[in-house]
Short mmCIF file of C-alpha atoms in Angstrom, two decimals:
data_model
loop_
_atom_site.label_atom_id
_atom_site.label_comp_id
_atom_site.label_asym_id
_atom_site.label_seq_id
_atom_site.Cartn_x
_atom_site.Cartn_y
_atom_site.Cartn_z
CA MET D 40 -0.03 0.01 -0.45
CA ARG D 41 3.56 2.39 0.09
CA ASN D 42 3.30 4.23 -2.95
CA ASP D 43 5.34 7.07 -1.60
CA HIS D 44 5.23 8.02 -4.94
CA ASP D 45 2.71 10.45 -4.82
CA TRP D 46 3.63 11.02 -0.85
CA PRO D 47 4.26 14.68 -0.72
CA LEU D 48 7.67 16.02 -0.14
CA PRO D 49 7.88 18.22 3.11
CA LEU D 50 8.57 16.38 6.13
CA TYR D 51 7.31 18.07 9.36
CA SER D 52 7.35 18.20 13.10
CA ALA D 53 4.48 17.71 15.97
CA ALA D 54 4.36 21.25 16.25
CA GLN D 55 4.25 21.74 13.13
CA VAL D 56 1.61 19.27 12.12
CA ARG D 57 -0.58 20.12 14.87
CA GLU D 58 -0.28 23.98 13.74
CA LEU D 59 -1.83 22.50 10.12
CA ASP D 60 -4.28 20.54 11.58
CA ALA D 61 -5.10 24.36 13.49
CA ARG D 62 -5.14 26.24 10.21
CA LEU D 63 -7.39 23.62 8.68
CA ILE D 64 -10.06 24.54 11.77
CA ALA D 65 -9.57 27.69 11.45
CA ALA D 66 -10.25 27.26 7.56
CA GLY D 67 -13.55 26.34 8.20
CA THR D 68 -13.17 22.25 8.46
CA PRO D 69 -14.59 21.51 12.15
CA GLY D 70 -12.15 19.25 14.30
CA PHE D 71 -14.05 16.83 14.16
CA GLU D 72 -14.94 16.22 10.43
CA LEU D 73 -10.27 15.48 10.51
CA MET D 74 -11.27 13.05 13.28
CA GLN D 75 -13.45 11.52 11.17
CA ARG D 76 -11.86 11.26 7.85
CA ALA D 77 -8.81 10.18 9.73
CA ALA D 78 -10.71 7.45 10.76
CA HIS D 79 -12.54 6.63 7.79
CA ALA D 80 -8.40 6.25 6.39
CA ALA D 81 -7.57 4.08 8.85
CA TRP D 82 -10.11 1.64 8.28
CA ARG D 83 -9.46 1.19 5.27
CA ALA D 84 -6.43 0.93 5.53
CA LEU D 85 -7.63 -1.83 7.75
CA ARG D 86 -9.36 -3.19 5.74
CA GLN D 87 -7.77 -3.60 2.54
CA ARG D 88 -4.36 -5.42 4.92
CA TRP D 89 -6.93 -7.21 6.71
CA PRO D 90 -9.52 -7.82 5.24
CA GLN D 91 -10.59 -11.46 6.96
CA ALA D 92 -10.03 -10.12 10.28
CA GLY D 93 -13.38 -9.57 11.72
CA ALA D 94 -12.19 -8.32 14.77
CA VAL D 95 -10.91 -4.85 16.06
CA THR D 96 -9.15 -3.87 19.54
CA VAL D 97 -8.47 -0.30 20.11
CA LEU D 98 -6.30 0.54 23.05
CA ALA D 99 -7.35 4.43 23.65
CA GLY D 100 -5.73 7.22 25.52
CA ALA D 101 -6.93 10.49 26.75
CA GLY D 102 -6.46 12.97 23.48
CA ASN D 103 -7.03 13.22 20.34
CA ASN D 104 -5.27 10.13 18.79
CA ALA D 105 -7.93 8.24 21.18
CA GLY D 106 -10.34 9.16 19.12
CA ASP D 107 -8.96 8.67 16.00
CA GLY D 108 -9.42 5.02 17.46
CA TYR D 109 -13.09 5.99 18.71
CA LEU D 110 -14.13 6.63 15.16
CA ILE D 111 -12.39 3.43 13.84
CA ALA D 112 -14.39 1.07 16.68
CA GLU D 113 -17.92 3.14 15.01
CA LEU D 114 -16.72 1.94 12.05
CA ALA D 115 -15.86 -1.16 12.41
CA GLN D 116 -18.94 -2.06 14.77
CA ARG D 117 -21.11 -0.35 12.21
CA ALA D 118 -19.34 -2.96 9.96
CA GLY D 119 -20.47 -6.03 12.12
CA TRP D 120 -16.68 -6.98 13.08
CA ASP D 121 -16.30 -8.20 16.60
CA VAL D 122 -15.20 -4.69 18.59
CA ARG D 123 -14.27 -3.25 21.33
CA VAL D 124 -12.46 -1.12 23.27
CA LEU D 125 -10.48 -0.75 25.62
CA ALA D 126 -9.24 2.59 27.56
CA VAL D 127 -6.18 2.88 28.68
CA GLY D 128 -6.57 6.92 29.60
CA GLU D 129 -8.80 7.38 32.34
CA PRO D 130 -12.23 8.76 29.56
CA GLU D 131 -13.37 11.41 31.54
CA ARG D 132 -11.22 12.94 31.03
CA LEU D 133 -11.52 13.35 27.51
CA GLN D 134 -12.66 17.00 26.17
CA GLY D 135 -13.80 18.53 22.92
CA ASP D 136 -14.03 16.07 19.72
CA ALA D 137 -12.15 13.22 21.45
CA ALA D 138 -14.88 13.23 24.01
CA LEU D 139 -17.81 13.49 20.69
CA ALA D 140 -15.96 10.17 19.58
CA ARG D 141 -16.71 8.51 22.30
CA GLY D 142 -20.02 9.46 22.59
CA ALA D 143 -20.58 8.15 19.22
CA ALA D 144 -18.98 4.57 19.47
CA GLN D 145 -21.10 4.22 22.50
CA ALA D 146 -23.71 5.14 20.77
CA ALA D 147 -23.62 2.81 17.94
CA GLY D 148 -23.15 0.20 20.50
CA VAL D 149 -18.99 -0.12 20.60
CA ALA D 150 -18.44 -2.14 23.81
CA ILE D 151 -15.80 -0.16 26.12
CA GLU D 152 -14.18 -1.14 29.20
CA ALA D 153 -11.42 -0.26 31.28
CA TRP D 154 -7.69 -1.46 30.48
CA HIS D 155 -5.69 -4.09 32.59
CA SER D 156 -3.57 -6.51 31.99
CA GLY D 157 -5.42 -9.23 32.05
CA ALA D 158 -7.75 -7.74 29.34
CA GLU D 159 -8.68 -9.91 26.31
CA LEU D 160 -6.91 -9.46 23.11
CA ARG D 161 -8.46 -10.36 19.98
CA GLY D 162 -8.25 -9.47 16.05
CA VAL D 163 -6.21 -6.31 14.63
CA LEU D 164 -4.72 -4.08 17.82
CA VAL D 165 -5.61 -0.71 17.24
CA ASP D 166 -2.85 1.51 18.36
CA ALA D 167 -4.32 4.69 19.55
CA LEU D 168 -3.15 5.52 22.69
CA LEU D 169 -0.67 8.36 22.48
CA GLY D 170 0.80 9.57 18.92
CA THR D 171 2.12 12.28 17.83
CA GLY D 172 1.27 13.52 21.39
CA PHE D 173 4.34 11.35 23.72
CA ALA D 174 7.62 12.76 24.47
CA GLY D 175 10.00 11.43 27.61
CA GLU D 176 8.91 8.31 28.42
CA LEU D 177 5.40 6.32 28.55
CA ARG D 178 3.67 6.07 32.32
CA PRO D 179 3.49 2.97 33.45
CA HIS D 180 -0.17 1.35 32.76
CA TYR D 181 0.38 3.15 29.09
CA ALA D 182 4.04 0.94 29.16
CA GLN D 183 2.30 -1.89 30.32
CA ALA D 184 -0.29 -1.89 27.13
CA VAL D 185 2.54 -1.71 24.68
CA GLU D 186 4.19 -4.06 26.65
CA THR D 187 1.03 -6.62 25.85
CA ILE D 188 0.23 -5.55 22.33
CA ASN D 189 3.82 -6.45 21.15
CA GLY D 190 3.62 -9.29 22.77
CA ALA D 191 0.31 -10.55 22.19
CA GLY D 192 1.37 -11.98 18.36
CA LEU D 193 -1.62 -10.03 17.06
CA PRO D 194 -1.60 -7.50 13.73
CA VAL D 195 -1.08 -4.38 14.82
CA LEU D 196 -2.18 -0.97 13.24
CA ALA D 197 -0.94 2.14 14.81
CA VAL D 198 -2.99 5.34 14.48
CA ASP D 199 -1.19 8.51 12.63
CA ILE D 200 2.72 7.02 14.63
CA PRO D 201 3.83 3.93 16.60
CA THR D 202 2.92 5.02 20.82
CA GLY D 203 6.32 5.73 22.10
CA LEU D 204 8.46 6.62 18.46
CA HIS D 205 9.06 10.35 18.47
CA ALA D 206 7.56 11.93 16.15
CA ASP D 207 10.25 14.39 15.88
CA THR D 208 13.33 12.72 16.21
CA GLY D 209 12.73 8.47 15.16
CA CYS D 210 13.59 7.13 18.82
CA VAL D 211 12.25 5.06 20.11
CA ALA D 212 10.96 4.86 24.39
CA GLU D 213 11.87 2.06 26.11
CA GLN D 214 8.57 0.34 25.43
CA ALA D 215 6.91 1.34 21.97
CA VAL D 216 4.43 -0.31 19.99
CA ARG D 217 6.06 -2.19 16.70
CA ALA D 218 3.32 -1.84 14.46
CA ASP D 219 2.55 -3.71 11.35
CA LEU D 220 1.28 -0.75 9.50
CA THR D 221 0.86 2.51 10.24
CA VAL D 222 -1.46 4.87 9.54
CA THR D 223 -0.53 8.42 9.23
CA PHE D 224 -2.24 11.97 8.42
CA ILE D 225 -2.35 15.62 7.11
CA GLY D 226 1.73 15.69 7.33
CA LEU D 227 4.69 13.35 7.03
CA LYS D 228 6.59 13.78 9.90
CA ILE D 229 9.86 13.29 9.44
CA GLY D 230 9.87 11.00 12.94
CA LEU D 231 8.78 8.08 10.19
CA PHE D 232 11.23 7.24 8.89
CA THR D 233 14.87 8.15 10.19
CA GLY D 234 16.26 5.69 13.30
CA ASP D 235 14.86 3.42 14.63
CA ALA D 236 11.56 3.94 13.33
CA PRO D 237 11.98 1.06 9.92
CA ASP D 238 11.79 -1.25 12.71
CA TRP D 239 8.64 0.16 14.51
CA VAL D 240 6.57 1.11 11.88
CA GLY D 241 5.68 -1.13 9.67
CA GLU D 242 4.12 -0.54 6.31
CA LEU D 243 3.81 2.94 5.84
CA VAL D 244 -0.01 4.80 4.76
CA PHE D 245 0.13 8.40 4.49
CA ASP D 246 -3.45 10.39 4.26
CA ASP D 247 -3.60 14.19 3.92
CA LEU D 248 -8.06 14.20 4.87
CA GLN D 249 -8.20 16.25 2.08
CA ALA D 250 -6.32 19.58 3.60
CA GLU D 251 -6.40 22.68 0.94
CA PRO D 252 -2.76 22.25 -1.10
CA GLU D 253 -2.91 26.22 -0.13
CA LEU D 254 -3.22 26.10 3.74
CA VAL D 255 -0.45 22.50 2.90
CA ALA D 256 1.42 25.30 1.01
CA GLN D 257 1.66 27.61 3.91
CA GLN D 258 2.78 25.56 6.56
CA SER D 259 6.69 25.84 7.54
CA SER D 260 9.18 21.96 7.47
CA VAL D 261 11.49 20.26 8.92
CA ALA D 262 12.53 18.88 6.56
CA ARG D 263 11.78 17.96 2.66
CA ARG D 264 12.05 14.24 1.21
CA LEU D 265 13.92 12.76 -1.47
CA ALA D 266 12.42 11.51 -4.92
CA GLY D 267 12.61 11.18 -8.50
CA SER D 268 10.82 14.63 -8.98
CA ALA D 269 13.36 16.79 -6.54
CA VAL D 270 16.53 15.92 -6.86
CA PRO D 271 18.84 17.56 -9.55
CA PRO D 272 19.98 15.71 -12.52
CA LEU D 273 22.92 16.61 -14.85
CA ALA D 274 22.81 17.81 -17.54
CA PRO D 275 22.86 16.18 -20.72
CA ARG D 276 25.88 15.96 -22.99
CA ALA D 277 27.00 17.58 -25.96
CA ARG D 278 27.86 15.55 -28.90
CA THR D 279 30.82 16.85 -29.01
CA ALA D 280 32.48 16.76 -25.20
CA HIS D 281 35.38 14.62 -24.88
CA LYS D 282 36.42 13.30 -20.56
CA GLY D 283 37.85 17.05 -20.45
CA SER D 284 34.49 18.32 -19.98
CA PHE D 285 33.42 15.84 -17.14
CA GLY D 286 36.13 16.88 -14.41
CA HIS D 287 39.07 15.09 -12.84
CA VAL D 288 38.45 13.19 -9.74
CA LEU D 289 41.48 12.09 -7.10
CA VAL D 290 40.72 9.78 -4.52
CA ILE D 291 43.18 9.53 -2.28
CA GLY D 292 43.38 6.51 -0.02
CA GLY D 293 44.14 3.20 0.33
CA ASP D 294 46.33 2.19 2.76
CA ARG D 295 48.00 -1.06 3.65
CA GLY D 296 45.66 -3.53 4.19
CA PHE D 297 42.78 -1.46 2.77
CA GLY D 298 43.17 -0.06 -1.26
CA GLY D 299 40.08 -2.85 -1.64
CA ALA D 300 38.15 0.59 -0.14
CA ALA D 301 40.20 3.60 -2.20
CA LEU D 302 39.56 1.22 -5.38
CA LEU D 303 35.70 1.24 -4.60
CA SER D 304 35.23 4.86 -4.71
CA ALA D 305 38.22 5.70 -7.76
CA GLU D 306 35.18 2.55 -10.13
CA SER D 307 32.14 4.79 -8.43
CA ALA D 308 33.73 7.56 -8.74
CA LEU D 309 34.39 6.66 -12.88
CA ARG D 310 30.88 5.11 -13.48
CA ALA D 311 29.22 8.09 -12.34
CA GLY D 312 30.23 9.92 -15.14
CA ALA D 313 33.57 11.77 -14.57
CA GLY D 314 36.46 12.78 -17.47
CA LEU D 315 38.89 11.45 -15.31
CA VAL D 316 39.53 9.42 -12.46
CA SER D 317 43.08 9.12 -10.87
CA LEU D 318 44.67 6.98 -7.28
CA ALA D 319 46.82 8.12 -5.30
CA THR D 320 47.74 4.96 -3.10
CA ARG D 321 50.25 3.34 -1.71
CA PRO D 322 52.25 1.32 -4.20
CA GLU D 323 51.59 -1.83 -3.32
CA HIS D 324 48.44 -1.77 -4.63
CA LEU D 325 49.24 -0.39 -8.09
CA VAL D 326 49.49 -3.72 -9.89
CA ALA D 327 45.36 -4.69 -8.58
CA SER D 328 44.49 -0.74 -9.24
CA LEU D 329 46.02 -1.87 -13.54
CA ALA D 330 44.51 -5.46 -13.66
CA ARG D 331 41.03 -4.49 -11.86
CA LEU D 332 40.73 -0.63 -13.48
CA PRO D 333 43.08 0.26 -16.15
CA GLU D 334 41.06 3.25 -17.17
CA VAL D 335 41.87 4.82 -13.83
CA MET D 336 44.99 6.89 -13.32
CA CYS D 337 47.19 5.02 -10.85
CA GLN D 338 49.17 7.16 -9.19
CA PRO D 339 52.20 4.89 -6.66
CA THR D 340 52.30 7.32 -3.48
CA GLU D 341 55.12 6.90 -0.69
CA SER D 342 55.39 10.59 0.29
CA THR D 343 52.96 13.43 0.91
CA TYR D 344 55.88 16.13 -1.65
CA GLN D 345 53.84 13.46 -4.31
CA LEU D 346 50.63 14.77 -3.85
CA PRO D 347 49.90 18.28 -4.25
CA GLU D 348 51.39 18.31 -8.57
CA LEU D 349 47.97 14.59 -8.65
CA CYS D 350 45.98 17.87 -6.66
CA ALA D 351 46.37 20.79 -8.54
CA ARG D 352 45.72 18.56 -12.06
CA ALA D 353 42.40 17.81 -10.57
CA ASP D 354 38.67 18.95 -9.78
CA VAL D 355 37.73 17.37 -7.12
CA LEU D 356 39.50 15.18 -3.92
CA VAL D 357 37.98 12.46 -2.40
CA VAL D 358 39.77 11.80 0.56
CA GLY D 359 39.67 8.91 3.31
CA PRO D 360 38.81 5.67 1.91
CA GLY D 361 40.93 3.25 2.96
CA LEU D 362 43.53 6.17 4.25
CA GLY D 363 43.69 4.68 7.83
CA GLN D 364 45.72 6.40 11.27
CA GLN D 365 49.20 5.94 10.51
CA ALA D 366 51.68 8.65 9.92
CA TRP D 367 50.88 7.34 6.27
CA GLY D 368 47.58 9.02 6.03
CA ARG D 369 47.75 11.99 8.33
CA SER D 370 50.59 12.70 5.47
CA LEU D 371 48.39 13.01 3.13
CA LEU D 372 44.90 14.11 4.31
CA SER D 373 47.25 16.65 5.56
CA ALA D 374 48.33 17.40 1.95
CA ALA D 375 44.62 17.31 0.75
CA ALA D 376 43.43 19.42 3.23
CA ALA D 377 46.02 22.32 2.03
CA SER D 378 44.32 22.12 -1.73
CA ALA D 379 42.31 24.56 -2.89
CA ARG D 380 39.87 22.40 -4.03
CA PRO D 381 36.52 20.73 -3.80
CA GLN D 382 36.21 17.64 -1.66
CA VAL D 383 34.08 14.82 -0.27
CA TRP D 384 36.39 13.87 2.77
CA ASP D 385 35.08 10.37 3.82
CA ALA D 386 35.97 7.03 6.00
CA ASP D 387 39.90 7.64 8.12
CA ALA D 388 39.51 11.16 6.92
CA LEU D 389 36.97 12.97 9.12
CA ASN D 390 37.90 9.81 12.18
CA LEU D 391 41.52 13.29 12.33
CA LEU D 392 39.33 15.16 11.55
CA ALA D 393 37.89 14.12 14.99
CA ALA D 394 41.35 14.48 16.41
CA GLY D 395 41.70 17.38 16.00
CA SER D 396 44.89 16.67 13.67
CA VAL D 397 43.88 18.53 10.67
CA GLU D 398 41.20 21.03 9.44
CA LEU D 399 38.42 20.89 6.59
CA PRO D 400 38.69 23.58 3.90
CA ALA D 401 36.10 25.43 2.30
CA ASP D 402 33.43 23.84 -0.04
CA SER D 403 34.03 20.20 1.64
CA LEU D 404 31.04 17.24 1.43
CA MET D 405 31.90 14.69 4.72
CA THR D 406 29.69 11.14 4.56
CA PRO D 407 29.88 10.48 8.06
CA HIS D 408 28.51 7.12 9.57
CA PRO D 409 26.51 7.71 13.73
CA GLY D 410 29.73 6.39 15.03
CA GLU D 411 32.07 9.47 12.98
CA ALA D 412 29.28 12.13 13.81
CA ALA D 413 29.54 11.41 16.71
CA ARG D 414 33.91 11.50 17.37
CA LEU D 415 32.91 15.65 14.78
CA LEU D 416 30.76 16.68 17.52
CA GLY D 417 32.22 14.96 20.91
CA ILE D 418 29.39 12.84 21.72
CA ALA D 419 28.10 9.45 22.20
CA THR D 420 26.96 7.65 19.02
CA ALA D 421 23.19 7.52 21.51
CA GLU D 422 22.71 10.85 21.23
CA VAL D 423 23.68 10.59 17.66
CA GLN D 424 21.16 8.84 16.45
CA ALA D 425 18.16 9.54 19.93
CA ASP D 426 17.49 13.23 17.32
CA ARG D 427 19.85 12.53 13.85
CA PRO D 428 18.36 15.65 12.13
CA ALA D 429 19.98 17.40 15.17
CA ALA D 430 22.78 15.80 14.72
CA ALA D 431 23.23 16.52 10.96
CA LEU D 432 22.39 20.67 11.05
CA ALA D 433 25.06 20.91 14.63
CA LEU D 434 27.61 19.19 11.69
CA ALA D 435 26.33 21.37 9.33
CA ARG D 436 27.74 24.78 11.49
CA ARG D 437 29.94 23.51 12.67
CA TYR D 438 31.86 22.33 9.94
CA GLN D 439 30.78 24.77 7.07
CA ALA D 440 29.77 21.67 4.80
CA VAL D 441 27.27 19.37 3.75
CA VAL D 442 27.01 16.26 5.82
CA VAL D 443 25.67 13.13 4.57
CA LEU D 444 24.66 10.88 7.65
CA LYS D 445 24.51 8.22 6.56
CA GLY D 446 22.22 5.33 8.64
CA ALA D 447 18.58 4.24 7.81
CA GLY D 448 17.07 7.63 6.83
CA SER D 449 19.84 9.03 5.68
CA LEU D 450 20.29 12.73 6.41
CA VAL D 451 21.78 15.62 3.90
CA ALA D 452 22.08 18.97 5.41
CA ALA D 453 23.43 22.42 5.03
CA PRO D 454 25.22 24.88 7.29
CA ASP D 455 22.23 27.38 6.06
CA GLY D 456 20.05 24.94 7.66
CA ARG D 457 18.75 22.89 4.48
CA LEU D 458 17.15 19.25 5.01
CA LEU D 459 16.76 16.64 3.21
CA LEU D 460 15.87 13.02 4.24
CA CYS D 461 16.34 9.42 1.77
CA ASP D 462 13.60 6.69 2.88
CA ARG D 463 15.02 4.44 -0.03
CA GLY D 464 17.31 2.09 1.02
CA HIS D 465 17.77 -2.24 1.85
CA PRO D 466 18.38 -4.22 5.35
CA ALA D 467 20.53 -5.86 2.39
CA MET D 468 22.33 -2.55 2.43
CA ALA D 469 24.17 -3.25 6.05
CA GLY D 470 28.09 -4.65 4.43
CA ALA D 471 31.28 -2.92 4.22
CA GLY D 472 33.18 -0.83 1.05
CA LEU D 473 29.19 0.83 0.47
CA GLY D 474 29.97 4.66 1.78
CA ASP D 475 33.39 4.35 0.34
CA VAL D 476 30.89 3.56 -3.23
CA LEU D 477 28.65 6.35 -2.00
CA ALA D 478 31.70 8.63 -1.41
CA GLY D 479 33.59 8.17 -5.44
CA LEU D 480 30.15 9.07 -6.30
CA LEU D 481 29.29 12.60 -4.92
CA GLY D 482 33.00 13.22 -6.39
CA ALA D 483 31.78 12.19 -10.09
CA LEU D 484 28.37 14.71 -8.87
CA ARG D 485 30.91 17.52 -8.10
CA ALA D 486 33.56 17.05 -11.03
CA GLN D 487 30.90 17.41 -13.16
CA GLY D 488 29.10 20.31 -11.75
CA LEU D 489 26.94 20.12 -9.14
CA GLU D 490 27.38 22.50 -6.07
CA ALA D 491 27.84 20.23 -2.96
CA PHE D 492 24.60 19.59 -2.16
CA GLU D 493 23.06 19.16 -5.33
CA ALA D 494 25.71 16.88 -5.29
CA ALA D 495 24.35 15.37 -1.88
CA ALA D 496 21.10 14.81 -3.00
CA LEU D 497 21.68 13.39 -6.04
CA GLY D 498 24.41 11.19 -4.96
CA VAL D 499 22.19 9.64 -1.79
CA TRP D 500 19.27 9.60 -3.92
CA LEU D 501 21.16 6.85 -6.68
CA HIS D 502 23.18 4.97 -3.99
CA ALA D 503 19.97 3.77 -2.11
CA GLY D 504 18.00 3.20 -5.05
CA ALA D 505 20.65 1.32 -6.07
CA GLY D 506 20.35 -0.88 -2.60
CA MET D 507 17.42 -1.53 -3.39
CA ARG D 508 16.95 -2.16 -6.71
CA GLN D 509 19.89 -4.90 -5.91
CA GLY D 510 18.19 -5.31 -1.89
CA GLU D 511 15.50 -7.59 -3.84
CA LEU D 512 18.19 -10.20 -4.30
CA GLY D 513 18.17 -10.82 -1.09
CA ARG D 514 21.34 -11.61 1.25
CA GLY D 515 25.04 -10.81 -0.07
CA LEU D 516 25.20 -7.49 -1.58
CA ALA D 517 28.61 -6.97 -2.15
CA ALA D 518 29.80 -2.63 -2.93
CA SER D 519 30.77 -3.06 -6.16
CA ASP D 520 27.05 -4.55 -6.74
CA LEU D 521 25.43 -0.92 -6.18
CA ILE D 522 27.63 0.60 -9.43
CA PRO D 523 26.45 -0.83 -12.45
CA THR D 524 23.15 -0.46 -10.76
CA ILE D 525 24.16 3.54 -10.35
CA ARG D 526 24.65 4.11 -13.44
CA GLN D 527 21.93 2.93 -14.49
CA LEU D 528 19.59 4.62 -12.47
CA LEU D 529 21.39 8.16 -12.60
CA GLU D 530 20.91 7.09 -17.26
CA GLU D 531 17.50 6.11 -15.47
CA HIS D 532 17.19 10.08 -14.39
CA ALA D 533 19.49 11.98 -16.36
CA PRO D 534 19.78 10.85 -19.85
CA CYS D 535 23.25 11.03 -20.89
CA LEU D 536 21.28 12.74 -24.80
CA LYS D 537 18.58 15.22 -25.28
#
């Protein structure tokens, strides 16, 4: 049911969605009508996913999320299903539209009883406990209800967002509902796509509740989704084009024992369309480079003194794949940092940057995974994962660079506060070398004329899309498998000829 081609691009915080909801009400759509639309959307999704279930148990809290749940129960009751609501929150606390929703469920004959740990659960479980109102940790009775839901072995639909998942960060509480299906409304919440979210949201369905596009367009967002319709293309190539027209990428890396990382980056840059690719690496890797990549100009590099001339001939530097943190890698990184060329820093270049060994040049792009991001920010990896959007923006501002924070829901952040999120990818991508492929790809896109933020947007989208396509084959994905698929996707997105 997930059809993200039709989804909007803006991603919102919980507060921004509440503000959008208020705008719709102020413009003339009653809040109870919006609640009814949400219930109908969730009920449609539930019936489509589990048409033969015949029974629904709604676990309701004490806010508007509970109101959605009561109205779902009413719809199921009128359809002849076996329905009941277990009230986890105190029903007398319900106010406004949520109270009206409870009254509608009662009028339809829905059985409503107080939740207790021994309550029987049957059919599809509907999580209508907290929604986007969750923050911090769950109160004990809510935590017990969540534990019961997860242990029931029954299908679970989460209304708007699974209870215990933070709508702004994708971080989960100690207890959180693990949904099979989440139906979210009005605006897409950023926390549904990054951090821990992919393991808790399940299948995602979005319904805008017939919100007026003009009103939605007025609402600010915290980020935007990367989608094929929004990522920048490369321009078509003139028929008179030649290798000097599309940039020269120099990959610097490959200490002893890590030569493969540098080769992967060089191959990726070559296949992504860079006109020329050079590789500065240990002399021991010359034979392997010539055998695997005869098109790449491999430059055996023993010392720093050889690097300035190589940098001067290049248009973009990709620094860090397999670089290591020993004297050889440190000296090459220092020489690269002295170059005025646009640069992509990855892997040990970032670890050495975090250690204070060097400063990042201007007009750079960095690609940390969460552990590297934590070292760069001087915090724990868990803190990065607890709020990935904030961590990505903090890195971009601190280092005045475009940042790709890798991981589930990869983020692209700029120093001026722009933030993009990639919700593509596949768990088969959990393997070594994929970051090296991404670094080379970004270098090639920069060499072909894209600015750092544009290159990061297109590169991350291509890389994740290739992972999705290759991931369909299952486990055992090798980093080099992505390279021909990236080339294919790039041609589909931006054909070489008009």
